[in-house]
CSV table of C-alpha atoms and ligand atoms in Angstrom, one decimal:
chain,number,residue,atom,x,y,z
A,1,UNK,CA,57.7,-33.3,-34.5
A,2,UNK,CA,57.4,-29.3,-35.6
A,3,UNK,CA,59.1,-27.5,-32.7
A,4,UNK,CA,57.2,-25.2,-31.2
A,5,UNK,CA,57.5,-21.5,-32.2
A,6,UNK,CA,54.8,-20.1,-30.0
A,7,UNK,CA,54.9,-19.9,-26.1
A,8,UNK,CA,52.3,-18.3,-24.4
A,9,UNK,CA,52.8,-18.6,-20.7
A,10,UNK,CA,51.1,-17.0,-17.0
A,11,UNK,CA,52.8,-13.4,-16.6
A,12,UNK,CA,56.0,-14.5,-14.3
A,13,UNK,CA,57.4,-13.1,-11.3
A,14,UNK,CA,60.6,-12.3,-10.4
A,15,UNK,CA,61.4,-13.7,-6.5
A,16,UNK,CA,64.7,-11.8,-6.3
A,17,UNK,CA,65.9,-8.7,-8.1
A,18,UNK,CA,68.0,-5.4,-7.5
A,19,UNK,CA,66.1,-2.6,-8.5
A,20,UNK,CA,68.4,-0.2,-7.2
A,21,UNK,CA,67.1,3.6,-6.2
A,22,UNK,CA,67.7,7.0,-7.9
A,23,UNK,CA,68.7,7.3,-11.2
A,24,UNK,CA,70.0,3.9,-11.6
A,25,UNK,CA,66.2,2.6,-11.0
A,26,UNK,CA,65.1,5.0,-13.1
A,27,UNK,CA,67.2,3.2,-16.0
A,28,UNK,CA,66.5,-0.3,-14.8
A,29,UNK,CA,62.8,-0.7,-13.6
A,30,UNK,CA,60.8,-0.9,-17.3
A,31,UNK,CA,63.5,-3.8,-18.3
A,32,UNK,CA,61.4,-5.9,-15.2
A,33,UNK,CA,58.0,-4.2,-15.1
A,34,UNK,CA,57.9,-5.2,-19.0
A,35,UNK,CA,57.5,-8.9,-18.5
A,36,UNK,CA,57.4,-9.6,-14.6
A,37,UNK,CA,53.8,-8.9,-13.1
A,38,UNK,CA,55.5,-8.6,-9.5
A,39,UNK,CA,59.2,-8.8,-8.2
A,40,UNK,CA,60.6,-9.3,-5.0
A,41,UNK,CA,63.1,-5.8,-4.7
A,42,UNK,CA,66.3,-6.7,-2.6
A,43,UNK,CA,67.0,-4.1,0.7
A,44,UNK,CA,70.7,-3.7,0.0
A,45,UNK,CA,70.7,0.1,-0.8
A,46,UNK,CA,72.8,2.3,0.9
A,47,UNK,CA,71.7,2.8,3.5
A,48,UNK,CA,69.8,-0.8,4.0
A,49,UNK,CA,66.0,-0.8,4.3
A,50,UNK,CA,65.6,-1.9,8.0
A,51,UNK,CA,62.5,0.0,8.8
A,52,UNK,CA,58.8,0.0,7.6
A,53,UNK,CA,58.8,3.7,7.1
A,54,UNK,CA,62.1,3.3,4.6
A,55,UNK,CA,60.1,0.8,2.6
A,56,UNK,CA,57.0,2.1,2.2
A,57,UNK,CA,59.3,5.1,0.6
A,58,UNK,CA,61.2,3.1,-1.8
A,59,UNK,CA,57.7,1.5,-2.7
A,60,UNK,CA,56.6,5.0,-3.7
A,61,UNK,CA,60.1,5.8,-5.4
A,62,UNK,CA,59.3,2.6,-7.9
A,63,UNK,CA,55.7,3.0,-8.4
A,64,UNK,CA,56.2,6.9,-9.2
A,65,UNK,CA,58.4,5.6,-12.5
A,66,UNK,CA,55.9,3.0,-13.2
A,67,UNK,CA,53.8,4.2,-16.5
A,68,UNK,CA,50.0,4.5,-15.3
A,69,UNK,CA,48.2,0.8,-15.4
A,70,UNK,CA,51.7,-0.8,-16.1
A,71,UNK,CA,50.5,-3.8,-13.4
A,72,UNK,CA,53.9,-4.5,-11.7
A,73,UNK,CA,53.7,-5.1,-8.2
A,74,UNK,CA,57.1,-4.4,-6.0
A,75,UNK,CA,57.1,-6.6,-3.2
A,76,UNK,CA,59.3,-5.2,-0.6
A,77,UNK,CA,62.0,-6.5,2.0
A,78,UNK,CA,63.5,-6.1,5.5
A,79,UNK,CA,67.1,-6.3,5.6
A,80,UNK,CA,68.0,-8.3,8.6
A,81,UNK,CA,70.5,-6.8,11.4
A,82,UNK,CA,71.9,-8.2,14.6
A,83,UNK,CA,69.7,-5.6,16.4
A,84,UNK,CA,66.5,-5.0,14.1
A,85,UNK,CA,63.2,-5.2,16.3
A,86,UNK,CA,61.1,-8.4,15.6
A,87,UNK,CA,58.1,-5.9,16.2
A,88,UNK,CA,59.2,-3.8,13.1
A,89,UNK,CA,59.5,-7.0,10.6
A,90,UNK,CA,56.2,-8.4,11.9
A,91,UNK,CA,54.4,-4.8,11.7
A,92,UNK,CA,55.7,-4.5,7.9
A,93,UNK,CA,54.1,-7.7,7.2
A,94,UNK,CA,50.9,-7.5,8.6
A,95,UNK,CA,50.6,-4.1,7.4
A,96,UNK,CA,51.3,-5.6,3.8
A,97,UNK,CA,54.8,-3.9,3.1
A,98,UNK,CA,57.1,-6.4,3.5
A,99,UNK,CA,56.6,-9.9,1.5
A,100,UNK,CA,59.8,-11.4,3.2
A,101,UNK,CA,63.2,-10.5,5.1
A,102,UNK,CA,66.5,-10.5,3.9
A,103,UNK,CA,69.3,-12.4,5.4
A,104,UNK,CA,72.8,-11.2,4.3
A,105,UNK,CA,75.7,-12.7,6.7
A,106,UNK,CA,77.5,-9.6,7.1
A,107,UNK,CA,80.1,-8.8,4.0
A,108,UNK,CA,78.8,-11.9,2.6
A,109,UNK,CA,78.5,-9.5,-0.7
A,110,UNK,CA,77.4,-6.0,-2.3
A,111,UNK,CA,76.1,-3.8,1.0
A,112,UNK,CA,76.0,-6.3,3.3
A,113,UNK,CA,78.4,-4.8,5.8
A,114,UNK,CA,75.7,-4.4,8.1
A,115,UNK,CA,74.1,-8.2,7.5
A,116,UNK,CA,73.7,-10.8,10.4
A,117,UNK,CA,76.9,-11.3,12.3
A,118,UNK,CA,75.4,-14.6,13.7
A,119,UNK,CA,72.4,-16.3,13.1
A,120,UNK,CA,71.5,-17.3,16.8
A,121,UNK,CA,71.5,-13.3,17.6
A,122,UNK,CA,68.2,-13.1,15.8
A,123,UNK,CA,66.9,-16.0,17.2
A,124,UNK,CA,63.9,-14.3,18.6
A,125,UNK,CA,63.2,-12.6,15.3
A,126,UNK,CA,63.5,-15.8,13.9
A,127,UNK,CA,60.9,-17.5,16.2
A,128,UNK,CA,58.8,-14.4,15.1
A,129,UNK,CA,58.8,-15.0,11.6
A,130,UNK,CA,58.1,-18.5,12.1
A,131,UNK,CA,55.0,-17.8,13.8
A,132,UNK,CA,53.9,-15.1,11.6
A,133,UNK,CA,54.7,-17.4,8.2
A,134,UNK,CA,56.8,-15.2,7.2
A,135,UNK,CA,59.2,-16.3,4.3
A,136,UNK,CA,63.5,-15.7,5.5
A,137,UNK,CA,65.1,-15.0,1.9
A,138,UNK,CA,68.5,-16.1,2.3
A,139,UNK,CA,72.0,-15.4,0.8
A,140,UNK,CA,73.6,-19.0,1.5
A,141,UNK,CA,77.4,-18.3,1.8
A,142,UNK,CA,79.7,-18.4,4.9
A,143,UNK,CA,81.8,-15.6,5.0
A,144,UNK,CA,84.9,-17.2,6.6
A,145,UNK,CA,88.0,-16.0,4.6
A,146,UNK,CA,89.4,-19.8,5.5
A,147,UNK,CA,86.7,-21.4,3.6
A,148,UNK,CA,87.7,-21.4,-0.6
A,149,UNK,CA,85.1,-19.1,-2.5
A,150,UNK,CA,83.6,-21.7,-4.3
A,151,UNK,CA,83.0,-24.0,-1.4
A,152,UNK,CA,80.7,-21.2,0.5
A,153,UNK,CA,77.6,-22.1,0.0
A,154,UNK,CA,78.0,-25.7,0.4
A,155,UNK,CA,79.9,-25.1,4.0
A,156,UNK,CA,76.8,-22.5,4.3
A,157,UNK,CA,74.3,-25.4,4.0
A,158,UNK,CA,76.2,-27.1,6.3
A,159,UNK,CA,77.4,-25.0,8.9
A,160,UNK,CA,74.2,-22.7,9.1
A,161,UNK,CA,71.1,-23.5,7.4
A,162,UNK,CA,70.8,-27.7,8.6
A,163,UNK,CA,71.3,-26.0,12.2
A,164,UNK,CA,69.3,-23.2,12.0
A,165,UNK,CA,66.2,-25.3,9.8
A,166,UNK,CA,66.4,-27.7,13.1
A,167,UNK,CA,66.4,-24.7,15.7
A,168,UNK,CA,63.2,-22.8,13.8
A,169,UNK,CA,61.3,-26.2,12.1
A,170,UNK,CA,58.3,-24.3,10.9
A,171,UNK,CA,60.3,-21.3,9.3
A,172,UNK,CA,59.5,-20.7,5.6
A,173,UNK,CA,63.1,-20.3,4.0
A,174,UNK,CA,63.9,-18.7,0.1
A,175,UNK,CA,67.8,-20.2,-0.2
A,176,UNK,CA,68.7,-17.8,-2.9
A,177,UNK,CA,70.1,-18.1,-6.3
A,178,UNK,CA,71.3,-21.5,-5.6
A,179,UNK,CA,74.7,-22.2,-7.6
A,180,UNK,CA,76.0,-26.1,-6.9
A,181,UNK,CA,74.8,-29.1,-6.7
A,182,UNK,CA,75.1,-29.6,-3.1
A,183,UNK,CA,72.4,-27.0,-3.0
A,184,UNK,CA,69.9,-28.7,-5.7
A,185,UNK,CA,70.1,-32.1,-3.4
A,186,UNK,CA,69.6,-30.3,-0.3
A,187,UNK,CA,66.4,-28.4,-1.7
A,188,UNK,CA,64.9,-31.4,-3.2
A,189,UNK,CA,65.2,-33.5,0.0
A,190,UNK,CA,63.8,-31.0,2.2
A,191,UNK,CA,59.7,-30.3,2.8
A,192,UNK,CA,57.5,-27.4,1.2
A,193,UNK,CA,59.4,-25.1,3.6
A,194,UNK,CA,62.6,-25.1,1.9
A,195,UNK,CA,62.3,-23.6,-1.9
A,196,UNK,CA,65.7,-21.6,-4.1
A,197,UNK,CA,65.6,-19.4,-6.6
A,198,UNK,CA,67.9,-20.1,-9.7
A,199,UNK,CA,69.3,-17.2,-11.8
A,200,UNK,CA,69.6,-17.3,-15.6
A,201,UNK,CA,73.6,-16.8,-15.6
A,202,UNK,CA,73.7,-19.5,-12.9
A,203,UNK,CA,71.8,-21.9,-15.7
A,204,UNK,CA,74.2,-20.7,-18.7
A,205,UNK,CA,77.5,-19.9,-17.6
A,206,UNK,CA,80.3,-22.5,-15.9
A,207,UNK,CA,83.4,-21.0,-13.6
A,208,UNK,CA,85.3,-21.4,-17.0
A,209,UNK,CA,83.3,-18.3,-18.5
A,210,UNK,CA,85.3,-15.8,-16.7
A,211,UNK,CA,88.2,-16.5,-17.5
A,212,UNK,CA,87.4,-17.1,-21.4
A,213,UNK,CA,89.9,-14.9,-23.5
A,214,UNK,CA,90.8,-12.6,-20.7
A,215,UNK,CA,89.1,-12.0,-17.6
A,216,UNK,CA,85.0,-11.0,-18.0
A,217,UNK,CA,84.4,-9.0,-14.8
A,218,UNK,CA,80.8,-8.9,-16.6
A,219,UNK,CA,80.1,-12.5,-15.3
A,220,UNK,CA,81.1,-12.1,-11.7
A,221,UNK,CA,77.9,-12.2,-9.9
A,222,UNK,CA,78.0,-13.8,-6.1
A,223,UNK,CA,77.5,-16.5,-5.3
A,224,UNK,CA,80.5,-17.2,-7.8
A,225,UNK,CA,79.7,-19.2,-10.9
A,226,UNK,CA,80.8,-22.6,-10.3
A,227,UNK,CA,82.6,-25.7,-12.2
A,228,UNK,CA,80.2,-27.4,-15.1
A,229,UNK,CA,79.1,-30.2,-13.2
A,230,UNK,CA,76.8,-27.7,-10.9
A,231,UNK,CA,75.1,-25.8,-14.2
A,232,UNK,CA,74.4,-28.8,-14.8
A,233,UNK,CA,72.6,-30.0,-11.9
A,234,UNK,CA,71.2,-26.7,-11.7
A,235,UNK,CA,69.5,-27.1,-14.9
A,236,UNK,CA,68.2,-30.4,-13.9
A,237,UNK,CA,66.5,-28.6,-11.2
A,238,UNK,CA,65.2,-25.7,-13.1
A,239,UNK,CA,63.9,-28.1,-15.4
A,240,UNK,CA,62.9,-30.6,-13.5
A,241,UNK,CA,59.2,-29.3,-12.9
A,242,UNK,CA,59.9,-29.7,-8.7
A,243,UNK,CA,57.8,-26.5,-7.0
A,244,UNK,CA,60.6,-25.9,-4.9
A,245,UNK,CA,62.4,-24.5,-7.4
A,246,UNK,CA,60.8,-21.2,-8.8
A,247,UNK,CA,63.0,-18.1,-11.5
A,248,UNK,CA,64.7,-15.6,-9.4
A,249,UNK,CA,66.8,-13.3,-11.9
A,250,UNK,CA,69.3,-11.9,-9.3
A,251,UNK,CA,69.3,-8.9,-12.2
A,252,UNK,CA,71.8,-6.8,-10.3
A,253,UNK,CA,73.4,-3.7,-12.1
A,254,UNK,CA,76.3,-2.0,-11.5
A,255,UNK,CA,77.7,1.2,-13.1
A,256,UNK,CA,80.0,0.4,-15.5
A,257,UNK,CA,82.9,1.9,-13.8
A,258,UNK,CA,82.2,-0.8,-10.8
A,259,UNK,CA,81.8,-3.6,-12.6
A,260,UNK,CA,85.2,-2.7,-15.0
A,261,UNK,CA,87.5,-1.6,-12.4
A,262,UNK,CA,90.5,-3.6,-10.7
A,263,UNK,CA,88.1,-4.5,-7.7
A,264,UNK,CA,85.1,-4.8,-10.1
A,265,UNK,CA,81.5,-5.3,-8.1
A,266,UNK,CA,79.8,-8.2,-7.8
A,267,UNK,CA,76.1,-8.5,-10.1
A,268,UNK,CA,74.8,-9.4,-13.9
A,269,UNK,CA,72.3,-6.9,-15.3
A,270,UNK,CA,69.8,-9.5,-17.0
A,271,UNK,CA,66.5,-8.2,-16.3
A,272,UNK,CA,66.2,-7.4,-20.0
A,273,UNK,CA,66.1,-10.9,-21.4
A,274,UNK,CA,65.7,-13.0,-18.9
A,275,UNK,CA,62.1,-15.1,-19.7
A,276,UNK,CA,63.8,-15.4,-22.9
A,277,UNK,CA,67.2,-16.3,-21.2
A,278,UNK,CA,65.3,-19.2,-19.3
A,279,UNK,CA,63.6,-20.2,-22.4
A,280,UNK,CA,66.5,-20.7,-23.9
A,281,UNK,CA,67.7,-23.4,-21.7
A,282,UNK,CA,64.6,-24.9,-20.9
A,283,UNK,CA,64.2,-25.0,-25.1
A,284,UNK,CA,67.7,-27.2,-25.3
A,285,UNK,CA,66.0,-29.6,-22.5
A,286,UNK,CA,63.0,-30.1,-24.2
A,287,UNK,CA,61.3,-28.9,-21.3
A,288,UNK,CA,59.7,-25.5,-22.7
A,289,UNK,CA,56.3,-27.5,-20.8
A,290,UNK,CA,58.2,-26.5,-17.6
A,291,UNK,CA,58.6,-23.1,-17.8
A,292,UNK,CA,55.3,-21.8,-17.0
A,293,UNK,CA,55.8,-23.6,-13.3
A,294,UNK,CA,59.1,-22.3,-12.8
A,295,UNK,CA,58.8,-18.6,-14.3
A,296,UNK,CA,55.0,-18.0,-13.0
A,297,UNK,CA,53.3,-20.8,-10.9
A,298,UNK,CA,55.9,-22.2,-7.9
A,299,UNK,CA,57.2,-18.6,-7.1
A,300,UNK,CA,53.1,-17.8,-5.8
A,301,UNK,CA,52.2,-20.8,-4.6
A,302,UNK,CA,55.5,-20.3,-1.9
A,303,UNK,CA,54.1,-16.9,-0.9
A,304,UNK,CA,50.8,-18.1,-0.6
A,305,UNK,CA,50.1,-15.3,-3.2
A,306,UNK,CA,47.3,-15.8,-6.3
A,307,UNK,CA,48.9,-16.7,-10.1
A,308,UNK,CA,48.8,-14.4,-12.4
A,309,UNK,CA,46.0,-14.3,-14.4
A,310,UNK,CA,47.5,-12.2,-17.7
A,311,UNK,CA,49.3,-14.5,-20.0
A,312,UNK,CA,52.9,-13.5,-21.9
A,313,UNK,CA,53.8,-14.9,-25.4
A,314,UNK,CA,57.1,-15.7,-26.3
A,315,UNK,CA,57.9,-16.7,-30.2
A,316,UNK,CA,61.0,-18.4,-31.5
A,317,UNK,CA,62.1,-15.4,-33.5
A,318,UNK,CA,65.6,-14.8,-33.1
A,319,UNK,CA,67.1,-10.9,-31.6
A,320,UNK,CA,70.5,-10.1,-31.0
A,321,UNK,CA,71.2,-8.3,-27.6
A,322,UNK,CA,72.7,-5.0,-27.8
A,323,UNK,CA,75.9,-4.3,-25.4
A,324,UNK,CA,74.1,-2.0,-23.5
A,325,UNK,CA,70.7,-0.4,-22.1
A,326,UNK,CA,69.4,1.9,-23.8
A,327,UNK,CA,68.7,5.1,-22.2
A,328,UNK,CA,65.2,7.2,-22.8
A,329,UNK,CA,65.7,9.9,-25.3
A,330,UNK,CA,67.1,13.0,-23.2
A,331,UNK,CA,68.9,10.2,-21.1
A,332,UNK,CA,68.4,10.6,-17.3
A,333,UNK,CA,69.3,13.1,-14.9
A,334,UNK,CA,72.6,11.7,-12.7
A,335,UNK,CA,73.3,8.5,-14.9
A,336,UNK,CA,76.4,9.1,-16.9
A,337,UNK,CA,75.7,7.4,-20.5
A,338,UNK,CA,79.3,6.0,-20.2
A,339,UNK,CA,78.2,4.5,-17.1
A,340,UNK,CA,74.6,2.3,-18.2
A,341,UNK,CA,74.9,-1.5,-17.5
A,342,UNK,CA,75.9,-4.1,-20.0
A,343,UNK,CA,72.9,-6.5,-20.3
A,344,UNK,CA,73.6,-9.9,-20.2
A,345,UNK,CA,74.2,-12.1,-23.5
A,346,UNK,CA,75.3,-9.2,-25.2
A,347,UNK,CA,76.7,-9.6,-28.3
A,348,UNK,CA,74.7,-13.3,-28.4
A,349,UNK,CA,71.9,-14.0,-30.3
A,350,UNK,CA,68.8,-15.6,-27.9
A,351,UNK,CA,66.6,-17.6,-29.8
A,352,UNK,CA,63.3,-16.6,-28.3
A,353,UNK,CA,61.6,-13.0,-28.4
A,354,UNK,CA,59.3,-11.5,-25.8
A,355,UNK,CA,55.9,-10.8,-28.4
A,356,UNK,CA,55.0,-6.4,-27.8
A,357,UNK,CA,51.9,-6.4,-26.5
B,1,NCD,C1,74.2,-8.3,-5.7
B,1,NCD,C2,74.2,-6.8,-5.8
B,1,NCD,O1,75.0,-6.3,-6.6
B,1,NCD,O2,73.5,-6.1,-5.0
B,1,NCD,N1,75.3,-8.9,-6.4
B,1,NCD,C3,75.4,-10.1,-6.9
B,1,NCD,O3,76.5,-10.5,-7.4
B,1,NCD,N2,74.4,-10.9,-7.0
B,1,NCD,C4,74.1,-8.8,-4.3
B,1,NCD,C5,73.7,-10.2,-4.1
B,1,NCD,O4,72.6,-10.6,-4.4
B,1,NCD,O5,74.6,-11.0,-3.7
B,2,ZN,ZN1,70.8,-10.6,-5.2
């Protein structure tokens, strides 16, 4: 059979993405608002977004970059603290500001100093959420220095989310860019309550990839990459057309001087490419039927949000992808052009173009 060379798809979403703020957002936001109808913006910023107020602000810092009629949707987050006020999270979501909250155990990674300390101190926020349906968007890793750093999201899944999913039973739980296998088997055991997202580096790269010719601080993300066998099951699950999986790009850019450094940061700039990154993979499955559940249909139908209704076409027409963004002409106020991000796959070439509409 002719393989296909002509995908046209529901827009997607992206459930999990750092926009960042200032001018760093300014650089970032059209790589998502290009392809993703709506996006799920992470609260790590410095300081967190822990209030309505500070949301509905960084709402209004995106949508003031957005070009007019550009259709992208920024669903915002409240980043949990030991002490935030139930009240607070519930007012954001009934007053239609925050989609979700943000659970980062505190120094779990990137501005999360001032995550949870311990999951039974929000207990009562927890209960809150439950009642209210609102989703908990969770970074699964223990934070224990004891516990090896490619174990700590299984030892998460352990220790914390089978005790906490039996403390709050009706709570509606996002377990974030999953990255082993442990995590895939967990997820597709579990009821409609539990879904993860699954990044695009988590589907292509293995542990291995760092370390390739040198060490490639540009494919240290957290959660860590992990050995083969969990890409693997990872892709299974991606491509496995099971709702409780749904895209999530993690797209998390770092100045160049924090990602090359000798404590380099943690986060892959991917929002560029990434429908075509996932096409890519679910191309080598034979799955390219799939990807229309996974990039645009599961993510909405967790939310209890409407599909898309604007479609996307992507055609097997081959582009290199440059080494870095590209800045507008004039470049932007307070972003050093030394210091853009490197997009992901750079130097590769991806198979699959995004068609310019
Ligand atoms: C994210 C960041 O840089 O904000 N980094 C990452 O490696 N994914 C934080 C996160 O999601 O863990
Ligand atoms: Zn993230």
């Amino acid at each position: 059979m002719k393989p296909l060379d002509r995908l046209v798809i529901r827009r997607p979403d992206d459930w999990h993405v750092h926009l960042r703020d200032g001018a760093m957002l300014e650089a970032v936001l059209s790589a998502t608002a290009r392809v993703f109808a709506r996006a799920v913006v992470m609260p790590n910023l410095r300081p967190p977004i822990t209030t309505v107020e500070a949301a509905r602000g960084y709402r209004q810092r995106i949508e003031s970059l957005l070009p007019e009629n550009n259709g992208f949707t920024p669903l915002m987050t409240a980043y949990l603290t030991d002490d935030l006020d139930p009240g607070e999270v519930e007012r954001g979501f009934f007053e239609g500001v925050f989609a979700a909250a943000k659970l980062y155990p505190a120094n779990a990674t990137t501005n999360s100093a001032a995550g949870v300390s311990d999951l039974v101190l929000i207990a009562p926020l927890l209960e809150r959420m439950e009642a209210i349906k609102m989703p908990l968007l969770i970074h699964g890793e223990v934070t224990d220095p004891d516990v090896d750093v490619f174990d700590r999201e299984a030892v998460f899944i352990e220790r914390h989310l089978i005790p906490l999913r039996e403390r709050h039973p009706e709570l509606r739980i996002v377990l974030e860019h999953i990255t082993t296998e442990d995590a895939v088997d967990y997820v597709s055991d579990c009821d409609e309550l539990l879904a993860a997202t699954i990044t695009p580096h988590h589907l292509h790269l293995n542990r291995n990839s760092m370390f390739v010719g040198g060490l490639k601080s540009d494919f240290y993300c957290l959660p860590v990459v992990k050995r083969e066998c969990h890409r693997r099951a990872l892709v299974k699950a991606a491509t496995s057309g099971l709702p409780c999986f749904f895209l999530g790009t993690d797209s998390a850019p770092h100045p160049r001087s924090g990602k090359e450094s000798a404590c380099g940061c943690a986060g892959i700039f991917n929002a560029m490419h990434a429908i075509e990154s996932y096409a890519a993979v679910f191309d080598q499955e034979g799955a390219l039927d799939r990807l229309e559940g996974f990039a645009s249909e599961f993510g909405p139908r967790f939310y209890g949000l409407p599909l898309n209704t604007e479609k996307v076409t992507l055609l097997r027409q081959p582009q290199i992808v440059p080494h870095l963004l590209n800045l507008p002409e004039g470049g932007i106020e307070g972003l050093d052009p030394g210091e853009v991000p490197v997009h992901f796959h750079s130097g590769e070439t991806l198979a699959w173009s995004l068609e310019s509409v």
